[in-house]
Amino acid sequence: MFIADIMASCEEDVLKIAKKLEKMVEGKKPMDDVVELLECLSKLPINVDVLTKTRIGMIINDLRKKTDDEKVSKRAKGLIKEWKSLLDGKAANGKSSSAKSAAKPAPKAEKAEPTPLPPRPNNASTSYKRIQGDDMRTKWVNMIVNALRSGELPDGTLDPDDLAVQIEGALYELHNGNDKYKSALRSRIFNLRDKKNLALRENVLTGVVTPEKFARMTSEEMASAEMKEQREKFTKQAISEHQMAVNEGTPSDMFKCGKCGKKNCTYSQMQTRSADEPMTTFVYCRDCGNRWKFC
């Protein structure tokens, strides 16, 4: 139980460091304390399970490619080499165990049982095989995974890794990997990380919104309820202002046109903001057709 607690704490620490390093790789944060973070990673009891769950190896590899600091690059290479040996060791142990099992004589069966068919790979595993070796697409998948894991996972959550691969695959197929593909990915990652739009992330994680549907959603469909309300308010205000500006209004010589210099104008007033704010005045020049407004 004590060992389990240590490993759980280690995974949390690695995830925290991974988030900071990812921001540095994306250019959202300076690399001032990158060496200190790498040293912290080297002292943590990281095992294969932690490497798999946190994807820290991929983030460190991206950091190694982006940095111009030779010291940082060298330290990153050392960590990757150390972790690779852990993975190689696990693979070797697996092969050894398989070899021993194969060496033991199988007991004679009274009746031959039919060989079960291998499980059919799901969409995620099939897509993942398709992008292996493509650093750019793999990077996008990792960014989607991090966005999906950016908060507490709700009950009934599907595998975020599988979802990320399916979302990236759907977007790549929809936009043929062009500039719209990258723009659509950024938009979805932003919305998944939006703390004011938790419902979208939860719906994607629980399968209410499928990866295919998520790939085709518009910005308006992804927006939070608060953002939709704000957009609706701005739209109504713009329509009202346009209607007021088109109406000729009350004739007056109080206003001088900035375009023709004459005072042959009409004006209208409307409350376009909150009640305690002054009304907006719309002015129209009868001579040259110039329109302007002020508060």
XYZ file of C-alpha atoms in Angstrom:
295
model
C 0.000 0.000 0.000
C 2.895 2.312 0.809
C 4.520 1.625 -2.588
C 1.219 2.279 -4.357
C 0.947 5.657 -2.611
C 4.483 6.567 -3.670
C 3.774 5.690 -7.321
C 0.496 7.628 -7.309
C 2.326 10.672 -5.964
C 5.058 10.186 -8.577
C 2.479 10.130 -11.399
C 0.897 13.369 -10.122
C 4.303 15.066 -9.915
C 5.215 13.947 -13.435
C 1.884 15.241 -14.813
C 2.467 18.645 -13.186
C 5.954 18.876 -14.664
C 4.657 17.634 -18.036
C 2.106 20.465 -18.214
C 4.789 23.079 -17.505
C 7.168 21.608 -20.090
C 4.396 21.386 -22.673
C 3.719 25.122 -22.294
C 7.428 25.766 -22.824
C 7.443 23.610 -25.969
C 4.389 25.485 -27.306
C 6.082 28.822 -26.593
C 3.468 29.867 -24.021
C 6.012 29.977 -21.194
C 9.740 30.874 -21.044
C 12.265 28.080 -20.478
C 13.849 29.737 -17.436
C 13.434 26.783 -15.071
C 13.570 23.968 -17.640
C 16.847 22.553 -16.264
C 15.407 22.436 -12.753
C 12.316 20.573 -14.023
C 14.467 18.026 -15.867
C 16.500 17.444 -12.708
C 13.276 16.858 -10.745
C 12.231 14.248 -13.297
C 15.564 12.468 -12.999
C 15.060 12.072 -9.229
C 11.486 10.709 -9.382
C 10.918 6.898 -9.195
C 9.467 6.729 -12.721
C 8.485 3.301 -14.028
C 6.990 2.027 -17.298
C 3.434 2.514 -16.030
C 4.072 6.197 -15.208
C 5.759 6.720 -18.594
C 2.756 5.245 -20.399
C 0.094 7.208 -18.470
C 1.803 10.620 -18.526
C 3.406 10.520 -22.029
C 6.291 12.466 -20.531
C 8.728 10.802 -22.944
C 7.060 12.368 -25.986
C 7.007 15.810 -24.354
C 10.715 15.587 -23.468
C 11.481 14.494 -27.029
C 9.586 17.518 -28.403
C 11.531 19.730 -25.986
C 14.819 18.246 -27.199
C 13.919 19.110 -30.799
C 12.791 22.676 -30.020
C 15.535 23.863 -27.647
C 18.723 25.576 -28.792
C 20.355 25.100 -25.375
C 22.948 22.336 -25.647
C 22.792 21.619 -21.904
C 19.009 21.164 -21.991
C 19.210 19.008 -25.121
C 21.873 16.787 -23.568
C 19.894 16.362 -20.318
C 16.734 15.552 -22.278
C 18.579 12.935 -24.346
C 19.874 11.349 -21.140
C 16.374 11.023 -19.683
C 14.986 9.589 -22.930
C 17.804 7.037 -23.068
C 17.214 6.076 -19.424
C 13.467 5.640 -19.943
C 13.977 3.738 -23.188
C 16.047 1.194 -21.291
C 13.079 0.674 -18.939
C 10.768 0.017 -21.882
C 13.309 -2.283 -23.549
C 13.714 -4.155 -20.271
C 9.971 -4.698 -19.971
C 9.796 -5.941 -23.560
C 12.690 -8.329 -22.945
C 11.049 -9.703 -19.796
C 7.825 -10.225 -21.706
C 9.593 -12.190 -24.423
C 11.463 -14.242 -21.826
C 8.237 -15.146 -20.034
C 6.613 -16.080 -23.335
C 9.578 -18.271 -24.246
C 9.429 -20.122 -20.914
C 5.714 -20.703 -21.292
C 6.248 -22.028 -24.795
C 8.980 -24.390 -23.588
C 6.665 -26.176 -21.149
C 4.912 -29.174 -22.683
C 1.216 -28.528 -23.090
C -1.086 -30.987 -21.321
C -2.967 -33.310 -23.605
C -6.533 -32.198 -24.064
C -9.301 -34.715 -24.186
C -11.129 -32.622 -26.777
C -9.733 -29.968 -29.090
C -11.177 -26.525 -28.412
C -11.675 -24.069 -31.319
C -9.083 -21.302 -31.492
C -10.717 -17.961 -30.552
C -10.566 -15.203 -33.153
C -8.362 -12.207 -32.281
C -10.307 -9.112 -31.165
C -11.161 -6.711 -33.950
C -9.155 -3.494 -33.502
C -11.246 -0.432 -32.661
C -11.122 2.829 -34.627
C -8.551 4.346 -32.301
C -5.965 1.563 -32.618
C -6.411 1.444 -36.396
C -5.951 5.215 -36.672
C -2.944 5.149 -34.378
C -1.165 2.619 -36.582
C -1.848 4.899 -39.517
C -0.136 7.934 -37.946
C 2.857 6.140 -36.414
C 6.007 7.798 -37.728
C 4.206 11.085 -38.448
C 5.617 13.412 -35.770
C 3.222 16.246 -36.571
C 0.046 14.160 -36.245
C 1.371 12.407 -33.154
C 2.036 15.812 -31.569
C -1.546 16.928 -32.268
C -2.889 13.711 -30.722
C -0.848 14.357 -27.570
C -2.177 17.921 -27.353
C -5.773 16.658 -27.622
C -5.071 14.058 -24.907
C -3.718 16.778 -22.607
C -6.769 18.955 -23.296
C -9.107 16.057 -22.487
C -7.168 15.393 -19.277
C -6.950 19.092 -18.320
C -9.494 18.673 -15.524
C -11.219 16.063 -13.398
C -12.533 13.140 -15.448
C -16.313 12.650 -15.101
C -17.996 9.310 -14.343
C -18.344 7.145 -17.424
C -15.284 8.626 -19.126
C -14.072 6.769 -22.224
C -10.360 6.248 -22.863
C -8.999 9.802 -23.535
C -6.110 8.376 -25.593
C -8.490 6.523 -27.927
C -10.753 9.560 -28.201
C -7.816 11.829 -29.070
C -6.680 9.539 -31.893
C -10.224 9.299 -33.275
C -10.761 13.090 -33.093
C -7.472 13.808 -34.884
C -8.256 11.147 -37.496
C -11.733 12.572 -38.164
C -10.332 16.106 -38.567
C -7.493 14.935 -40.813
C -9.940 13.090 -43.071
C -12.403 16.012 -43.099
C -9.804 18.653 -44.069
C -7.265 16.448 -45.926
C -4.503 17.631 -43.569
C -4.498 21.199 -44.968
C -4.370 24.543 -43.109
C -8.025 24.203 -42.096
C -7.059 20.945 -40.363
C -4.579 22.745 -38.095
C -6.977 25.622 -37.442
C -9.772 23.183 -36.542
C -7.453 21.316 -34.162
C -6.444 24.528 -32.364
C -10.092 25.553 -32.046
C -11.097 22.234 -30.485
C -8.138 22.117 -28.102
C -8.947 25.677 -26.955
C -12.610 24.810 -26.347
C -11.742 21.587 -24.486
C -9.452 23.567 -22.161
C -11.973 26.374 -21.623
C -12.856 26.357 -17.902
C -16.143 28.108 -18.719
C -17.102 25.358 -21.163
C -16.794 22.222 -19.015
C -19.957 20.708 -20.513
C -18.316 20.318 -23.942
C -15.303 18.435 -22.551
C -17.550 16.205 -20.426
C -19.807 15.407 -23.400
C -16.802 14.419 -25.525
C -15.258 12.306 -22.743
C -18.484 10.425 -22.035
C -19.378 9.829 -25.687
C -22.417 12.122 -25.783
C -20.578 13.978 -28.561
C -18.796 11.465 -30.807
C -15.350 12.229 -32.288
C -16.929 12.450 -35.762
C -19.574 14.925 -34.580
C -16.987 16.918 -32.607
C -14.826 17.211 -35.743
C -17.734 18.800 -37.652
C -19.000 21.186 -34.946
C -18.901 24.919 -35.697
C -17.435 27.489 -33.302
C -20.970 28.498 -32.331
C -21.921 24.892 -31.543
C -18.835 24.400 -29.372
C -19.210 27.688 -27.495
C -20.302 27.772 -23.864
C -23.801 28.944 -22.912
C -22.300 32.218 -21.643
C -20.501 32.859 -24.924
C -23.614 32.029 -26.967
C -25.645 34.498 -24.894
C -22.987 37.197 -25.387
C -22.895 36.627 -29.146
C -26.689 36.802 -29.349
C -26.635 40.085 -27.407
C -24.032 41.604 -29.752
C -25.987 40.462 -32.806
C -29.225 42.038 -31.546
C -27.367 45.249 -30.684
C -25.776 45.417 -34.136
C -29.167 44.920 -35.823
C -30.764 47.630 -33.653
C -27.947 50.081 -34.356
C -28.200 49.424 -38.077
C -31.957 49.989 -38.079
C -31.565 53.225 -36.119
C -28.849 54.469 -38.447
C -30.970 53.782 -41.538
C -33.989 55.708 -40.193
C -33.785 59.404 -41.085
C -34.683 60.723 -37.612
C -35.362 64.290 -36.428
C -34.080 67.265 -38.526
C -31.563 69.481 -36.703
C -28.795 72.028 -37.344
C -26.975 71.160 -34.104
C -24.603 68.755 -35.869
C -21.945 69.607 -38.430
C -21.064 66.925 -40.955
C -17.383 66.015 -40.839
C -17.441 65.067 -44.509
C -19.127 68.033 -46.285
C -19.098 70.582 -43.437
C -22.826 71.338 -43.649
C -25.385 71.298 -40.831
C -28.329 69.872 -42.734
C -28.654 66.733 -40.561
C -31.157 64.483 -38.809
C -30.579 62.492 -35.632
C -32.035 59.572 -33.659
C -31.242 58.302 -30.164
C -31.350 54.804 -28.731
C -30.344 53.008 -25.511
C -27.846 50.441 -26.829
C -25.992 49.783 -23.556
C -27.004 49.395 -19.920
C -29.655 51.699 -18.463
C -27.148 53.788 -16.453
C -25.074 54.535 -19.584
C -25.855 57.517 -21.899
C -27.929 56.914 -25.021
C -26.282 56.483 -28.419
C -26.982 59.271 -30.943
C -27.140 58.399 -34.668
C -26.653 61.319 -37.081
C -27.374 61.443 -40.830
C -26.268 64.196 -43.239
C -29.000 64.986 -45.758
C -26.566 66.568 -48.227
C -23.827 63.961 -48.617
C -25.364 60.887 -46.952
C -22.617 60.595 -44.310
C -23.650 58.716 -41.125
C -21.970 58.675 -37.704
C -22.788 57.971 -34.088
C -21.603 59.017 -30.630
C -22.551 58.577 -26.972
